[in-house]
Coordinates of C-alpha atoms and ligand atoms in Angstrom, one line a residue:
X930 CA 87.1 152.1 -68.5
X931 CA 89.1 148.9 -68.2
X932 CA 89.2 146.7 -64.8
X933 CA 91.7 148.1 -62.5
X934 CA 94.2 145.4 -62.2
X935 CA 94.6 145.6 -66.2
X936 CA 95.6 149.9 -66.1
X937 CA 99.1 150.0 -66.1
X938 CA 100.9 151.2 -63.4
X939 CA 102.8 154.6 -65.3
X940 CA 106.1 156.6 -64.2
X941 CA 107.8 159.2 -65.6
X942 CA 110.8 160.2 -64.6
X943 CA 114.7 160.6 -66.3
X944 CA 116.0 157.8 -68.0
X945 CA 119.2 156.9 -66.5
X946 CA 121.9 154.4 -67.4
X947 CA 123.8 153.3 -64.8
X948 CA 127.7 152.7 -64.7
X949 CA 128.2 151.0 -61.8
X950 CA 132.3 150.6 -60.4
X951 CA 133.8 149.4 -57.1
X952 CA 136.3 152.0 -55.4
X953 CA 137.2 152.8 -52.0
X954 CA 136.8 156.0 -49.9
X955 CA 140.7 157.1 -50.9
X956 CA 139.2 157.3 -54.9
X957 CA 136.3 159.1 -53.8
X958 CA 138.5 161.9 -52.3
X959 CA 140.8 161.8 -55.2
X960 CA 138.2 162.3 -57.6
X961 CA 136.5 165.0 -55.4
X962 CA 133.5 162.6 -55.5
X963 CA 131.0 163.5 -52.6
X964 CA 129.7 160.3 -50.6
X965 CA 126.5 159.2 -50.8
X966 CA 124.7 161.7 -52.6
X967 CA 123.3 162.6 -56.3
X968 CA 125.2 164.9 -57.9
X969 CA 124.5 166.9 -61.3
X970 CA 127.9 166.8 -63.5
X971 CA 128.8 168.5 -66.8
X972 CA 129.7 166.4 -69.7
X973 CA 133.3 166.5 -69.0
X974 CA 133.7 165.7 -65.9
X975 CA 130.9 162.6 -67.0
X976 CA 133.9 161.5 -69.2
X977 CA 136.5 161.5 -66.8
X978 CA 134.9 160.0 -64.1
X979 CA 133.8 157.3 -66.9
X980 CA 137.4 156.6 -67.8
X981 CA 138.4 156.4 -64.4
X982 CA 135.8 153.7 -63.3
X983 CA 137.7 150.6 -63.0
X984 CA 135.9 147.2 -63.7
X985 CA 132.2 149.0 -64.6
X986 CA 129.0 147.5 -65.5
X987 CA 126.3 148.9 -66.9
X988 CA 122.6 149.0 -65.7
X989 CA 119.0 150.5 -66.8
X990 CA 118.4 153.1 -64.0
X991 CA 116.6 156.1 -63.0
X992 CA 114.7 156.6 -60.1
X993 CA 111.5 156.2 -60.6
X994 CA 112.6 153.6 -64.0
X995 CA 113.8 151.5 -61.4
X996 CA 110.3 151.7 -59.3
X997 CA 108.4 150.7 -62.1
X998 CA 111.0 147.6 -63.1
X999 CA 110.4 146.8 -59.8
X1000 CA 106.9 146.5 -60.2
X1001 CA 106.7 145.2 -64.1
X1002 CA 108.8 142.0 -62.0
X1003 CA 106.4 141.7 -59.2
X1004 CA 103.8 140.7 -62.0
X1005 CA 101.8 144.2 -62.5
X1006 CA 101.4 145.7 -66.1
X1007 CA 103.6 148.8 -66.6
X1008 CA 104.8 151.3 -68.3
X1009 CA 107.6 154.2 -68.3
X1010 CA 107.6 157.8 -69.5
X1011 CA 111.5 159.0 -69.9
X1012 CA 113.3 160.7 -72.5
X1013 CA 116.1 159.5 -74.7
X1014 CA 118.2 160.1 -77.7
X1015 CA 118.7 158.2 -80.6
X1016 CA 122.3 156.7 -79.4
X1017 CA 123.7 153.5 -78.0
X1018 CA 122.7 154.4 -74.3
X1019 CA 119.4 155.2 -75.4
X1020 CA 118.5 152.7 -77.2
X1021 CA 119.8 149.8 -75.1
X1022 CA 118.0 151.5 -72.4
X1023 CA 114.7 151.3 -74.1
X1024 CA 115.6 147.3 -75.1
X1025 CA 116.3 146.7 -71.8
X1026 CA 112.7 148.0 -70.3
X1027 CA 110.9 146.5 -73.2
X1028 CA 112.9 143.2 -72.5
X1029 CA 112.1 142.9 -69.2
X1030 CA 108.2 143.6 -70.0
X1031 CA 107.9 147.1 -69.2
X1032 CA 106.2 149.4 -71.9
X1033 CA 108.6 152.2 -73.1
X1034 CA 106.0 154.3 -74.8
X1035 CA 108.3 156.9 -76.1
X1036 CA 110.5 157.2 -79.5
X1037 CA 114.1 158.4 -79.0
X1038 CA 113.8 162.5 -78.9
X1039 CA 115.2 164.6 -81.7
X1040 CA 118.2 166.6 -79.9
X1041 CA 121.2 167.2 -79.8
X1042 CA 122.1 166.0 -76.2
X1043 CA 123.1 162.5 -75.3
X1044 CA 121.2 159.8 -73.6
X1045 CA 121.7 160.1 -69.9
X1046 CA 124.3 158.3 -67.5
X1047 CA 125.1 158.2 -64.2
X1048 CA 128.9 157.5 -62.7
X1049 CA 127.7 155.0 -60.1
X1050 CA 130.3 154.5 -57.2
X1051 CA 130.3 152.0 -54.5
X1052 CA 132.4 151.7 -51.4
X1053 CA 132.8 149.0 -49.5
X1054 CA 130.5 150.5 -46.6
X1055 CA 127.7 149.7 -49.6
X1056 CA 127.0 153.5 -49.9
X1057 CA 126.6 154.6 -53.5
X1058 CA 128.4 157.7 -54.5
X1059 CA 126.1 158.9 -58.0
X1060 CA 127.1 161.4 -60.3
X1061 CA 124.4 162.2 -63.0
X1062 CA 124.9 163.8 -66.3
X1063 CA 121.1 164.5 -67.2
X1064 CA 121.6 164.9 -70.9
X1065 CA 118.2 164.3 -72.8
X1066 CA 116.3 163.2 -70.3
X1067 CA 116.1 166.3 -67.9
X1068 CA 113.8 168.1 -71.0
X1069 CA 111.0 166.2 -70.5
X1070 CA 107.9 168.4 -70.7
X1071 CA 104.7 168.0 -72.5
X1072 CA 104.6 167.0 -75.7
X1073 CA 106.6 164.1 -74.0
X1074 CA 103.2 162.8 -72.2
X1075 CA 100.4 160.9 -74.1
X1076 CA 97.2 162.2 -72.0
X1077 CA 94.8 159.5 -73.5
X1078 CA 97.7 157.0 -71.7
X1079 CA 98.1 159.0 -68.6
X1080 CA 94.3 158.4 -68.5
X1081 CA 94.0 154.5 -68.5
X1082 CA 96.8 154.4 -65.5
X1083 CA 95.6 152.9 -62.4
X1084 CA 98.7 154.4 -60.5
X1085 CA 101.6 157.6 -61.9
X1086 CA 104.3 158.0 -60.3
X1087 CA 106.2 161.3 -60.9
X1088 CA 109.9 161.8 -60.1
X1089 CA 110.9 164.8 -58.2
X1090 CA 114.0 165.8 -60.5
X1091 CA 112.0 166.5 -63.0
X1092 CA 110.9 169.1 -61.0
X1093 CA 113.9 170.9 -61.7
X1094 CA 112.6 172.4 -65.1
X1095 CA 109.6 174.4 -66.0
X1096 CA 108.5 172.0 -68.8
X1097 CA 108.8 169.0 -66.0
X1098 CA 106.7 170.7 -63.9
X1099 CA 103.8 171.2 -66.7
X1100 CA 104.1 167.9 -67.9
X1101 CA 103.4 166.2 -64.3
X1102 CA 100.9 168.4 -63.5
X1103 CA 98.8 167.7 -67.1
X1104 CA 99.9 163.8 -66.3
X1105 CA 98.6 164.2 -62.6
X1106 CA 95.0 165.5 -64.1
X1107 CA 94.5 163.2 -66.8
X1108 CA 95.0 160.3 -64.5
X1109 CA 92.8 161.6 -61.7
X1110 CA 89.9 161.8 -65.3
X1111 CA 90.4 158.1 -65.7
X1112 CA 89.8 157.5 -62.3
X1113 CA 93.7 156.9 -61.1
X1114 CA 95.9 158.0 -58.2
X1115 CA 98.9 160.0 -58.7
X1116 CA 101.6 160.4 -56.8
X1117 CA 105.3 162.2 -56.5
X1118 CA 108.7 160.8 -55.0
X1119 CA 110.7 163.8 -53.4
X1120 CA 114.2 162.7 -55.0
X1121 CA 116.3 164.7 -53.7
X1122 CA 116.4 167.5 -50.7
X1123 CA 118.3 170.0 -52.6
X1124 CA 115.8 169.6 -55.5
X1125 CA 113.4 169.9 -53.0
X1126 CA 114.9 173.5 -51.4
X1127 CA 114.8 174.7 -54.9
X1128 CA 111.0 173.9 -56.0
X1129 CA 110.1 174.1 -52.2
X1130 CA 106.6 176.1 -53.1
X1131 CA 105.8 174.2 -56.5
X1132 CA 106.2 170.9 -54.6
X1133 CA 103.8 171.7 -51.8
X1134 CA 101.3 172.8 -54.6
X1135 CA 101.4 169.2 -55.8
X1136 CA 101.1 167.7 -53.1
X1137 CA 98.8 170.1 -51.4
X1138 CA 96.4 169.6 -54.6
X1139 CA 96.6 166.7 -57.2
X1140 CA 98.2 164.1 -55.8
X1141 CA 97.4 161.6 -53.7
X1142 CA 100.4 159.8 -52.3
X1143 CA 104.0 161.1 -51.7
X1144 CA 106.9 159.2 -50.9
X1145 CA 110.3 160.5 -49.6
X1146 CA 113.0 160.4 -47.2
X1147 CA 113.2 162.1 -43.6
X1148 CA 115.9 164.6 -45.1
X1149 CA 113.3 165.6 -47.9
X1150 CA 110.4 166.0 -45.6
X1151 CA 112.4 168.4 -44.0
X1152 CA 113.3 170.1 -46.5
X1153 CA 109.8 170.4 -47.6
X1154 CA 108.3 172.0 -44.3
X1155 CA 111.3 173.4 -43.8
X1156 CA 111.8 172.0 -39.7
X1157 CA 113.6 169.6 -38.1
X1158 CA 110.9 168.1 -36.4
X1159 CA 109.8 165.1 -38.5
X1160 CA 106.4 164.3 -36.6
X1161 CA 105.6 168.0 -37.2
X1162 CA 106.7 167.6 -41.6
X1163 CA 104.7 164.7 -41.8
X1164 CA 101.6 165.8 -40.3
X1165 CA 101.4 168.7 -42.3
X1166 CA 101.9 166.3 -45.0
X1167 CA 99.4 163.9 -44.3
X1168 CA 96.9 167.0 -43.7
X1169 CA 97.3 167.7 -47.0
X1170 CA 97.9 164.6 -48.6
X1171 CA 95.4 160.9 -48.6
X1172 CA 98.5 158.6 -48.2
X1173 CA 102.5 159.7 -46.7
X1174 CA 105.6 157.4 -46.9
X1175 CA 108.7 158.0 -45.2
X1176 CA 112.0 156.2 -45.1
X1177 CA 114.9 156.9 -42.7
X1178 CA 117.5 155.0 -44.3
X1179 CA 118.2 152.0 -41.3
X1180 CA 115.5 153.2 -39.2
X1181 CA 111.6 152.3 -39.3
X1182 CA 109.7 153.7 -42.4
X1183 CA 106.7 155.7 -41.7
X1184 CA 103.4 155.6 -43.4
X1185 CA 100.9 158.0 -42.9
X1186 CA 97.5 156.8 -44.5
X1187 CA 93.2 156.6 -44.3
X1188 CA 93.8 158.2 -40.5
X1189 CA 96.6 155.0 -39.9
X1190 CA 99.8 155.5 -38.6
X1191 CA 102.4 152.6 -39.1
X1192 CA 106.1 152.0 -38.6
X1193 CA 107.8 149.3 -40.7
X1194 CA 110.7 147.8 -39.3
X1195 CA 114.0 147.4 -41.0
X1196 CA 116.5 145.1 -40.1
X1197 CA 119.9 146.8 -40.0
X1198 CA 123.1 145.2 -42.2
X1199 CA 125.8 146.6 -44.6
X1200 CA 124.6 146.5 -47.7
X1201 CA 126.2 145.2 -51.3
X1202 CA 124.8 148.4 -52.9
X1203 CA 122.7 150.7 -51.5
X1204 CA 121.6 152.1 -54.8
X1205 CA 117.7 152.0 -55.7
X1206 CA 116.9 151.2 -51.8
X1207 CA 114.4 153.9 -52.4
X1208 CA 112.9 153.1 -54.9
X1209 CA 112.4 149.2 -54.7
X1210 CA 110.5 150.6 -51.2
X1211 CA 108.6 152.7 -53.7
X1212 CA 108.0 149.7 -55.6
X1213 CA 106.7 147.5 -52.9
X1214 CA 104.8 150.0 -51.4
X1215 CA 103.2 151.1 -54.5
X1216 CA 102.1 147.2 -55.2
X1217 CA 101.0 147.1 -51.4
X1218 CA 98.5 150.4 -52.7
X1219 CA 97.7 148.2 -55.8
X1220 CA 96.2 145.7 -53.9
X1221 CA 94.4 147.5 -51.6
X1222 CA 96.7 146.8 -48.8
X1223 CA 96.8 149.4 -45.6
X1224 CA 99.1 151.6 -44.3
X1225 CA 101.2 148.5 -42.2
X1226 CA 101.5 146.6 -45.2
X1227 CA 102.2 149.1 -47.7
X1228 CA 105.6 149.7 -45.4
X1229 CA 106.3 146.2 -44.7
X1230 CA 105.8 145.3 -48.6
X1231 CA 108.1 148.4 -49.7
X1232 CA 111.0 147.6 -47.1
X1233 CA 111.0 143.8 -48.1
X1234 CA 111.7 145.0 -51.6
X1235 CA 114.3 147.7 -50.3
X1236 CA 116.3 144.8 -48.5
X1237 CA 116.2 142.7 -51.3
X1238 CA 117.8 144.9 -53.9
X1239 CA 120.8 146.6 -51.6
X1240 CA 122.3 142.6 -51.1
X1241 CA 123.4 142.7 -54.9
X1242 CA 124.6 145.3 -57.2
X1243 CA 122.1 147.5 -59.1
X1244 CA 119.3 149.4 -58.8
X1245 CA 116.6 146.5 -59.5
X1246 CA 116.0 143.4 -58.8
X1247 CA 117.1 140.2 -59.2
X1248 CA 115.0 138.2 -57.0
X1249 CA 111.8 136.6 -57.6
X1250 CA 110.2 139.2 -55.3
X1251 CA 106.6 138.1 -55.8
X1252 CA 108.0 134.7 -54.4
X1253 CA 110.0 136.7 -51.3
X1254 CA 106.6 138.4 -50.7
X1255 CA 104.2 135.5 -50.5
X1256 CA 106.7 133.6 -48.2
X1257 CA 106.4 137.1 -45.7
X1258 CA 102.7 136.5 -46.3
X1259 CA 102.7 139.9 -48.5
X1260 CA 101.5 138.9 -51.9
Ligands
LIG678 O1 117.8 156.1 -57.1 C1 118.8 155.5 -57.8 C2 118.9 155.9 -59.2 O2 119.0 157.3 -59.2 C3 119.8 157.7 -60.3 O3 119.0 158.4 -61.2 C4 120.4 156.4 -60.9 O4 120.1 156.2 -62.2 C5 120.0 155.3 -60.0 O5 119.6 154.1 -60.6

């Protein structure tokens, strides 16, 4: 087996392009666009709200893409696991990831589907308004996943949407086992509470069994253990599980890990664009667990990377965050 520090840190999750516009809350309503949220659209509607985007720009996303960009930037060797077709989108996503030194293991799928997008709106207030037409991407399942790679990664990340289909579900949990063969530690983002109410049992499998870290938001913990006690979700979390993030949007994240307990502080401000706070926290947390670092720092390394990337547009970022981090005495 090679050293840790040269296993790639792996994610697999939808591959998402980004089409980030600028609108205010009147649009929103207009458009019947629901605030702050991720919301599954038909191909249609994807076209009209793409012709109705006013000044967009166009940005490599996905969740847990965006976590792993985030970590390919802070120095680590990485790699991501999405699905796209053979069109423009696709294959500028691909570019893009390879570009900016992540591996994009994957060829373009044979289907008939396009490559997927997401109608990114911002309001003024900073909250992102996303509305996702999946596309290729949501088919991942196995024959998308290269065991023998899954096996050299020092750290998977699996993204909860692609929880939503049978074949996602298989391919994570084959992913999840050959990684714990080589000797690494997988782990699952929530995504998305309504994802989470419809997979409620499969998810708790998961992360009752194979993995060994989890990472979501107060509303999907709650969702999870179905309460709306927090403390009481994230115990029976941590039970069950070696290491627990939670963020709370402007409030203190919460890391549960090794019998630890820590709170994270985040300073509170408007931000540019709130999209991808989530998963530049997973980001800096995951390089926190990367380098050994405990539970305090894993939270304090994930939020420095959250703030950094809602003070500009797009999901990733644009800062030399291995610089930020040594400066906080993190790196
Ligand atoms: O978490 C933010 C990401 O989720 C959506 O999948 C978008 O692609 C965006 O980049």
């Amino acid at each position: 087996m090679t050293p840790t520090e040269a296993r790639p840190v792996i994610g697999i999750g939808n591959a998402v392009m980004d089409v980030i516009s600028a609108c205010d809350d009147a649009f929103l309503d207009h458009m019947s666009i629901e605030k702050g949220i991720m919301q599954l659209v038909e191909r249609e509607r994807a076209e009209r709200l793409f012709a109705a985007m006013d000044g967009r720009t166009e940005a490599p996303g996905g969740s847990v893409g965006n976590t792993i960009a985030g970590l390919g930037a802070l120095g680590l060797p990485t790699a991501f696991v999405g699905r796209v077709a053979r069109d423009g989108v696709g294959t500028r996503y691909a570019a893009s990831i390879e570009t900016a030194g992540t591996a994009f293991p994957n060829p373009p799928a044979e289907t008939a589907l396009p490559s997927s997008r997401s109608m990114i709106f911002v309001t003024p207030d900073g909250e992102r308004s996303m509305n996702t037409y999946l596309g290729a991407s949501a088919d991942l399942g196995p024959p998308d996943v290269d065991l023998a790679l899954m096996g050299r990664a020092s750290i998977l990340l699996l993204e909860g949407y692609l929880f939503d289909k049978e074949p996602g579900k298989q391919a994570f949990r084959a992913a999840a086992k050959a990684c714990a063969q080589g000797g690494g530690r997988a782990g699952v983002t929530l995504s998305d509470p309504f994802c989470v109410d419809r997979h409620r049992g499969d998810f708790r499998a998961l992360i009752e069994g194979p993995m060994n870290f989890a990472i979501g938001n107060r509303e999907e913990w709650l969702a999870l253990y179905e309460t709306d006690d927090l403390d009481e979700a994230l115990a029976l979390a941590s039970a069950a599980c070696a290491v627990v993030a939670c963020t709370r949007s402007s409030d203190s994240v919460i890391v549960l890990a090794g019998g630890t307990r820590a709170e994270a502080p985040v300073e509170r401000v408007v931000p540019v664009d709130a999209t991808g706070a989530g998963d530049q926290f997973a980001a800096g947390f995951l390089y926190g667990m990367a380098r050994g670092a405990g539970a305090e720092v894993m939270g304090r390394t994930g939020v420095a990377c959250a703030a950094e990337v809602i003070g500009h547009v797009g999901p990733r970022p644009e800062m030399d965050m291995r610089a930020r981090l040594a400066e906080l005495g993190l790196a």
